[in-house]
Amino acid sequence: MAWKWKYSHKEEMEDTSSRHPGLTGLQNLENTCYMNAVLQCLCSLPQLVEYFLSGRWNTALRTEIGESATAFGCLMSDMWLGDFDYVSPEAFHSVFGKQYPTFSRRTQHDAQEFLICVLDELHEAFKESSRHRAGAEARGSGSGTSIITQLFEGQLSYGITCLKCNTITDRPESFTVLSLPIPSRRVCSLQECLDCFFQPDTLTRNNQIHCYWCGTNQDATVKATITRAPQIIIFHLKRFAWQDKHRRKLSTTVDYPLQNLDLSPYSSTFSYNEVYSLCAVVNHAGDIDYGHYTAFCKHSTTKHWYSFDDVQVTKISDSAVQTDTAYLLFYTCQGY
């Protein structure tokens, strides 16, 4: 299938033109800033960029279900040509909307929900069939491996302790995005958000667990730990919360490090691969009904940070990356 794209030829503009590959804006198709921000972040990740630009994706593609992945690959290629101020994601939006009709409507959507759907769609398009997955069972995945699981999938273990007999059972769970609660205060740190997520929780009353050894429902504690850290870890800051039957946005400023994020306190085994550097951010400004999404991405070649606001691309300082509008944080492992 031949894809048709709309381009704007590069003009001479200070700090905003596509002087380098990977600095290409995306046209807003009417309320699609959520999509543009997520696509900019994904298309800035060095490991994913190399996978697509090298052509490896063509070999892995399951063509019968790979229409969205093909459109994504074509869009990635055009964004890294460096020949245009911006391109239109209309072809990707169209084919992706056929698979996920919710996103076909040009209304505001949640960037985190869109991100999860994109990762799921790419995984399905590139995952290896079971007959090609020697050792997959030992890995613990029943849904196949792909470039998405290789880069983004981590694993948690929930240790559940019965408070009557003290028996501990472990429940593994894979993840691609960690949704972190935000403490109720004006300013907090990402570390405090992580502390909230990984702190032990007590299950009582209607939340009791059924203890196999006791044979009845019992109070219990549950605590999560990271048993396998991914190459790229994505944090979703839970800014949208329910209060008195109304959904509201938390405006808490979350301080997050640009480098040396250490996840070893939350891991069952420490390794060097659990120290991370920030590589991309999805921001959400405004309120729930009238918000706008933008992205900050670190260029893999120049190592400079850039702001992507639909078609507008602007170089920014490292200090400007820290904002009170951060919604999704992409960290890449310093060991890779």
CSV table of C-alpha atoms in Angstrom, one decimal:
chain,number,residue,atom,x,y,z
A,1,MET,CA,0.0,0.0,0.0
A,2,ALA,CA,1.3,3.4,-0.9
A,3,TRP,CA,1.1,6.0,1.8
A,4,LYS,CA,0.4,9.7,1.0
A,5,TRP,CA,1.8,12.3,3.3
A,6,LYS,CA,1.3,16.0,3.6
A,7,TYR,CA,4.5,18.0,4.0
A,8,SER,CA,5.6,21.6,4.7
A,9,HIS,CA,9.0,22.3,3.0
A,10,LYS,CA,11.7,23.5,5.3
A,11,GLU,CA,12.0,27.2,5.7
A,12,GLU,CA,14.9,29.1,7.2
A,13,MET,CA,13.9,29.6,10.9
A,14,GLU,CA,16.1,30.1,13.9
A,15,ASP,CA,15.9,27.2,16.4
A,16,THR,CA,12.6,25.9,15.0
A,17,SER,CA,13.5,24.3,11.6
A,18,SER,CA,14.3,20.7,11.1
A,19,ARG,CA,18.1,21.3,10.8
A,20,HIS,CA,18.6,17.7,11.9
A,21,PRO,CA,16.8,14.4,11.4
A,22,GLY,CA,14.4,13.7,14.2
A,23,LEU,CA,13.3,17.4,14.6
A,24,THR,CA,10.1,17.3,12.6
A,25,GLY,CA,6.8,18.6,13.9
A,26,LEU,CA,3.4,16.9,13.5
A,27,GLN,CA,0.3,18.5,12.2
A,28,ASN,CA,-2.6,18.8,14.6
A,29,LEU,CA,-5.6,17.0,12.9
A,30,GLU,CA,-8.0,18.8,15.3
A,31,ASN,CA,-7.7,17.8,19.0
A,32,THR,CA,-4.9,15.3,18.3
A,33,CYS,CA,-2.2,16.9,20.4
A,34,TYR,CA,-2.4,13.9,22.7
A,35,MET,CA,-1.4,11.7,19.7
A,36,ASN,CA,1.4,14.0,18.5
A,37,ALA,CA,3.0,14.3,21.9
A,38,VAL,CA,3.1,10.5,22.4
A,39,LEU,CA,4.4,9.9,18.8
A,40,GLN,CA,7.2,12.4,19.3
A,41,CYS,CA,8.3,10.7,22.4
A,42,LEU,CA,8.2,7.2,20.9
A,43,CYS,CA,10.0,8.4,17.7
A,44,SER,CA,12.8,9.9,19.8
A,45,LEU,CA,13.8,6.8,21.7
A,46,PRO,CA,17.2,5.6,20.3
A,47,GLN,CA,16.4,1.9,20.5
A,48,LEU,CA,13.1,2.2,18.7
A,49,VAL,CA,14.5,4.6,16.1
A,50,GLU,CA,17.3,2.2,15.3
A,51,TYR,CA,14.9,-0.7,15.0
A,52,PHE,CA,12.7,1.1,12.4
A,53,LEU,CA,15.3,3.1,10.5
A,54,SER,CA,17.5,0.0,10.1
A,55,GLY,CA,14.6,-1.8,8.4
A,56,ARG,CA,14.6,-4.6,11.0
A,57,TRP,CA,10.8,-4.0,11.5
A,58,ASN,CA,10.1,-5.2,7.9
A,59,THR,CA,11.4,-8.6,8.7
A,60,ALA,CA,9.5,-9.0,11.9
A,61,LEU,CA,6.2,-7.5,10.7
A,62,ARG,CA,3.2,-9.8,10.7
A,63,THR,CA,1.7,-8.3,7.5
A,64,GLU,CA,-1.8,-9.6,8.0
A,65,ILE,CA,-2.2,-7.4,11.1
A,66,GLY,CA,0.5,-4.9,10.6
A,67,GLU,CA,-1.3,-1.9,8.9
A,68,SER,CA,-0.9,0.4,11.9
A,69,ALA,CA,2.7,-0.7,12.4
A,70,THR,CA,3.5,0.0,8.8
A,71,ALA,CA,2.0,3.4,9.0
A,72,PHE,CA,4.0,4.1,12.2
A,73,GLY,CA,7.2,2.9,10.5
A,74,CYS,CA,6.6,5.2,7.5
A,75,LEU,CA,5.9,8.1,9.8
A,76,MET,CA,9.0,7.4,11.8
A,77,SER,CA,11.1,7.4,8.6
A,78,ASP,CA,9.7,10.7,7.4
A,79,MET,CA,10.2,12.3,10.8
A,80,TRP,CA,13.9,11.4,10.6
A,81,LEU,CA,14.5,12.5,7.0
A,82,GLY,CA,15.1,16.1,8.3
A,83,ASP,CA,13.7,17.6,5.1
A,84,PHE,CA,10.5,19.0,6.4
A,85,ASP,CA,9.3,21.4,9.1
A,86,TYR,CA,6.4,19.1,9.8
A,87,VAL,CA,4.5,16.1,8.4
A,88,SER,CA,1.0,15.0,8.8
A,89,PRO,CA,0.2,11.8,10.9
A,90,GLU,CA,-3.1,11.5,9.1
A,91,ALA,CA,-2.3,8.1,7.5
A,92,PHE,CA,-1.4,6.6,10.9
A,93,HIS,CA,-4.4,8.2,12.6
A,94,SER,CA,-6.7,6.8,10.0
A,95,VAL,CA,-5.5,3.1,10.1
A,96,PHE,CA,-5.0,3.2,13.9
A,97,GLY,CA,-8.6,4.5,14.3
A,98,LYS,CA,-9.9,1.4,12.4
A,99,GLN,CA,-8.4,-0.8,15.1
A,100,TYR,CA,-9.3,1.5,18.0
A,101,PRO,CA,-12.5,3.4,17.0
A,102,THR,CA,-12.4,5.5,20.1
A,103,PHE,CA,-9.3,7.3,18.7
A,104,SER,CA,-10.9,7.8,15.3
A,105,ARG,CA,-13.0,10.6,16.6
A,106,ARG,CA,-11.1,13.9,16.6
A,107,THR,CA,-11.9,14.7,20.2
A,108,GLN,CA,-9.6,15.0,23.2
A,109,HIS,CA,-8.3,11.8,24.6
A,110,ASP,CA,-5.9,10.7,27.4
A,111,ALA,CA,-2.3,10.4,26.2
A,112,GLN,CA,-1.6,7.5,28.6
A,113,GLU,CA,-4.5,5.5,27.2
A,114,PHE,CA,-3.4,6.2,23.7
A,115,LEU,CA,0.2,5.2,24.5
A,116,ILE,CA,-0.8,1.8,25.9
A,117,CYS,CA,-2.9,1.1,22.8
A,118,VAL,CA,0.0,2.0,20.5
A,119,LEU,CA,2.4,-0.2,22.4
A,120,ASP,CA,-0.1,-3.1,22.3
A,121,GLU,CA,-0.7,-2.6,18.6
A,122,LEU,CA,3.0,-2.6,17.8
A,123,HIS,CA,3.6,-5.6,20.0
A,124,GLU,CA,0.9,-7.6,18.2
A,125,ALA,CA,2.4,-6.6,14.8
A,126,PHE,CA,5.9,-7.7,15.7
A,127,LYS,CA,5.6,-10.5,18.2
A,128,GLU,CA,7.2,-13.9,17.3
A,129,SER,CA,5.0,-16.9,17.0
A,130,SER,CA,5.2,-19.5,19.7
A,131,ARG,CA,7.1,-22.0,17.4
A,132,HIS,CA,9.9,-19.4,17.1
A,133,ARG,CA,10.1,-18.6,20.8
A,134,ALA,CA,12.5,-21.1,22.3
A,135,GLY,CA,12.7,-20.5,26.0
A,136,ALA,CA,9.7,-18.1,26.1
A,137,GLU,CA,8.0,-20.2,28.8
A,138,ALA,CA,11.0,-19.8,31.0
A,139,ARG,CA,10.8,-16.1,30.5
A,140,GLY,CA,7.2,-16.2,31.9
A,141,SER,CA,5.5,-14.5,29.0
A,142,GLY,CA,2.4,-16.1,27.5
A,143,SER,CA,1.9,-13.4,24.8
A,144,GLY,CA,5.0,-13.7,22.8
A,145,THR,CA,8.1,-11.5,22.5
A,146,SER,CA,8.6,-8.4,20.3
A,147,ILE,CA,10.7,-5.3,20.1
A,148,ILE,CA,8.1,-3.8,22.5
A,149,THR,CA,8.5,-6.4,25.2
A,150,GLN,CA,12.3,-6.3,24.7
A,151,LEU,CA,12.4,-2.6,25.3
A,152,PHE,CA,9.4,-1.7,27.5
A,153,GLU,CA,8.3,-4.7,29.5
A,154,GLY,CA,9.3,-5.1,33.1
A,155,GLN,CA,8.0,-7.4,35.8
A,156,LEU,CA,6.7,-6.8,39.3
A,157,SER,CA,6.2,-9.4,42.0
A,158,TYR,CA,3.5,-8.8,44.6
A,159,GLY,CA,4.4,-10.4,47.8
A,160,ILE,CA,1.2,-11.2,49.7
A,161,THR,CA,1.6,-12.1,53.4
A,162,CYS,CA,-1.3,-13.7,55.3
A,163,LEU,CA,-1.5,-11.9,58.7
A,164,LYS,CA,-2.8,-15.0,60.5
A,165,CYS,CA,-0.3,-17.7,59.4
A,166,ASN,CA,2.4,-15.4,57.9
A,167,THR,CA,2.6,-17.4,54.7
A,168,ILE,CA,4.0,-15.4,51.8
A,169,THR,CA,2.9,-16.0,48.2
A,170,ASP,CA,4.3,-14.2,45.2
A,171,ARG,CA,2.1,-13.0,42.3
A,172,PRO,CA,4.1,-11.9,39.2
A,173,GLU,CA,2.8,-9.2,36.9
A,174,SER,CA,4.2,-7.7,33.7
A,175,PHE,CA,4.0,-4.0,33.0
A,176,THR,CA,4.9,-1.5,30.3
A,177,VAL,CA,3.7,1.6,32.1
A,178,LEU,CA,3.8,2.2,35.9
A,179,SER,CA,1.0,4.5,37.1
A,180,LEU,CA,2.3,6.4,40.1
A,181,PRO,CA,0.1,8.1,42.8
A,182,ILE,CA,1.0,11.7,43.6
A,183,PRO,CA,1.2,12.7,47.3
A,184,SER,CA,-1.3,15.4,48.3
A,185,ARG,CA,0.9,18.4,48.6
A,186,ARG,CA,2.1,21.4,46.5
A,187,VAL,CA,5.5,19.9,45.6
A,188,CYS,CA,6.9,16.4,45.7
A,189,SER,CA,9.6,14.3,44.1
A,190,LEU,CA,9.4,11.4,41.7
A,191,GLN,CA,11.1,9.3,44.4
A,192,GLU,CA,8.2,10.1,46.8
A,193,CYS,CA,5.7,9.0,44.1
A,194,LEU,CA,7.7,5.7,43.8
A,195,ASP,CA,7.7,5.3,47.5
A,196,CYS,CA,3.9,5.6,47.5
A,197,PHE,CA,3.6,3.0,44.8
A,198,PHE,CA,5.9,0.5,46.4
A,199,GLN,CA,4.9,0.9,50.1
A,200,PRO,CA,3.1,-2.1,51.7
A,201,ASP,CA,-0.7,-2.0,51.7
A,202,THR,CA,-3.0,-3.8,54.1
A,203,LEU,CA,-6.0,-5.7,52.7
A,204,THR,CA,-8.9,-6.0,55.1
A,205,ARG,CA,-12.7,-6.5,55.1
A,206,ASN,CA,-13.9,-6.7,51.5
A,207,ASN,CA,-10.3,-6.8,50.2
A,208,GLN,CA,-9.2,-9.8,52.2
A,209,ILE,CA,-7.4,-12.6,50.3
A,210,HIS,CA,-8.2,-16.2,50.4
A,211,CYS,CA,-5.4,-18.0,52.2
A,212,TYR,CA,-4.7,-21.5,50.9
A,213,TRP,CA,-3.1,-22.6,54.1
A,214,CYS,CA,-5.8,-21.2,56.4
A,215,GLY,CA,-8.6,-22.2,54.1
A,216,THR,CA,-10.5,-19.0,54.7
A,217,ASN,CA,-10.4,-15.3,53.8
A,218,GLN,CA,-7.8,-13.4,55.9
A,219,ASP,CA,-6.3,-10.0,56.3
A,220,ALA,CA,-3.1,-9.6,54.5
A,221,THR,CA,-0.3,-7.2,53.5
A,222,VAL,CA,0.9,-6.8,49.9
A,223,LYS,CA,4.1,-5.3,48.7
A,224,ALA,CA,5.4,-4.9,45.2
A,225,THR,CA,9.0,-5.2,44.1
A,226,ILE,CA,10.6,-5.0,40.6
A,227,THR,CA,12.0,-8.4,39.6
A,228,ARG,CA,12.9,-7.4,36.1
A,229,ALA,CA,13.6,-3.8,35.1
A,230,PRO,CA,13.0,-2.8,31.4
A,231,GLN,CA,15.4,-1.0,29.1
A,232,ILE,CA,12.9,1.9,28.9
A,233,ILE,CA,10.6,2.5,31.8
A,234,ILE,CA,7.6,4.8,31.5
A,235,PHE,CA,6.0,6.5,34.5
A,236,HIS,CA,2.4,7.8,34.3
A,237,LEU,CA,1.8,10.5,36.9
A,238,LYS,CA,-1.8,10.1,38.1
A,239,ARG,CA,-2.8,13.7,37.8
A,240,PHE,CA,-6.5,13.0,37.2
A,241,ALA,CA,-8.2,11.9,40.4
A,242,TRP,CA,-11.8,11.5,41.7
A,243,GLN,CA,-12.9,13.7,44.6
A,244,ASP,CA,-16.5,14.0,45.8
A,245,LYS,CA,-17.8,12.3,42.7
A,246,HIS,CA,-16.0,14.8,40.4
A,247,ARG,CA,-12.8,14.2,38.4
A,248,ARG,CA,-10.2,16.8,39.0
A,249,LYS,CA,-6.6,17.4,38.0
A,250,LEU,CA,-3.8,17.5,40.5
A,251,SER,CA,-1.5,20.5,39.9
A,252,THR,CA,1.3,19.1,42.2
A,253,THR,CA,4.8,19.9,40.9
A,254,VAL,CA,6.7,16.6,40.7
A,255,ASP,CA,10.5,17.1,40.7
A,256,TYR,CA,12.1,14.4,38.6
A,257,PRO,CA,15.8,13.8,37.8
A,258,LEU,CA,17.3,14.1,34.4
A,259,GLN,CA,19.9,11.5,35.2
A,260,ASN,CA,20.8,8.8,37.7
A,261,LEU,CA,17.3,7.7,38.7
A,262,ASP,CA,18.1,4.7,40.9
A,263,LEU,CA,15.4,2.0,41.1
A,264,SER,CA,17.4,-0.4,43.2
A,265,PRO,CA,15.5,0.4,46.4
A,266,TYR,CA,12.4,-1.0,44.7
A,267,SER,CA,14.1,-4.1,43.2
A,268,SER,CA,14.5,-7.5,44.6
A,269,THR,CA,18.0,-7.7,43.1
A,270,PHE,CA,20.3,-4.7,42.3
A,271,SER,CA,22.0,-4.4,39.0
A,272,TYR,CA,23.7,-1.5,37.2
A,273,ASN,CA,20.8,-1.7,34.7
A,274,GLU,CA,18.5,-0.1,37.2
A,275,VAL,CA,20.0,3.4,36.9
A,276,TYR,CA,18.1,5.5,34.4
A,277,SER,CA,18.3,8.8,32.5
A,278,LEU,CA,15.3,10.9,31.3
A,279,CYS,CA,14.8,10.8,27.6
A,280,ALA,CA,11.3,12.2,26.9
A,281,VAL,CA,8.3,13.8,28.6
A,282,VAL,CA,4.6,14.2,27.7
A,283,ASN,CA,3.2,17.4,29.3
A,284,HIS,CA,-0.4,18.2,29.9
A,285,ALA,CA,-1.3,21.9,30.5
A,286,GLY,CA,-4.8,23.2,31.4
A,287,ASP,CA,-7.7,21.3,33.0
A,288,ILE,CA,-9.5,18.1,32.2
A,289,ASP,CA,-11.8,19.5,29.6
A,290,TYR,CA,-9.6,22.1,27.9
A,291,GLY,CA,-6.1,20.7,28.1
A,292,HIS,CA,-3.2,20.7,25.6
A,293,TYR,CA,-0.4,18.1,25.3
A,294,THR,CA,3.2,18.8,24.3
A,295,ALA,CA,6.4,16.8,24.4
A,296,PHE,CA,10.0,17.3,25.5
A,297,CYS,CA,12.5,15.0,23.8
A,298,LYS,CA,16.2,14.5,24.1
A,299,HIS,CA,17.7,14.2,20.6
A,300,SER,CA,19.7,11.0,20.5
A,301,THR,CA,22.5,12.5,18.3
A,302,THR,CA,22.8,16.1,19.4
A,303,LYS,CA,22.0,15.3,23.1
A,304,HIS,CA,20.0,18.6,23.2
A,305,TRP,CA,16.4,18.9,24.5
A,306,TYR,CA,13.7,20.1,22.2
A,307,SER,CA,10.0,21.1,22.8
A,308,PHE,CA,7.5,19.6,20.4
A,309,ASP,CA,4.2,21.5,20.3
A,310,ASP,CA,2.4,20.1,17.2
A,311,VAL,CA,4.2,21.7,14.2
A,312,GLN,CA,6.4,23.9,16.4
A,313,VAL,CA,9.9,22.5,17.3
A,314,THR,CA,12.1,24.6,19.7
A,315,LYS,CA,15.4,23.9,21.3
A,316,ILE,CA,15.2,24.2,25.1
A,317,SER,CA,17.6,24.2,28.0
A,318,ASP,CA,18.0,21.3,30.4
A,319,SER,CA,16.5,23.4,33.2
A,320,ALA,CA,13.4,24.0,31.1
A,321,VAL,CA,12.7,20.2,31.0
A,322,GLN,CA,11.5,20.3,34.6
A,323,THR,CA,7.9,21.6,34.6
A,324,ASP,CA,4.7,21.2,36.7
A,325,THR,CA,2.8,19.8,33.7
A,326,ALA,CA,4.7,16.5,33.3
A,327,TYR,CA,2.3,13.6,32.8
A,328,LEU,CA,4.3,10.8,31.2
A,329,LEU,CA,8.1,10.3,31.9
A,330,PHE,CA,10.2,8.1,29.7
A,331,TYR,CA,13.5,6.9,31.2
A,332,THR,CA,16.1,4.8,29.4
A,333,CYS,CA,18.5,2.5,31.2
A,334,GLN,CA,22.1,3.9,31.5
A,335,GLY,CA,23.5,0.4,31.2
A,336,TYR,CA,22.4,0.0,27.5
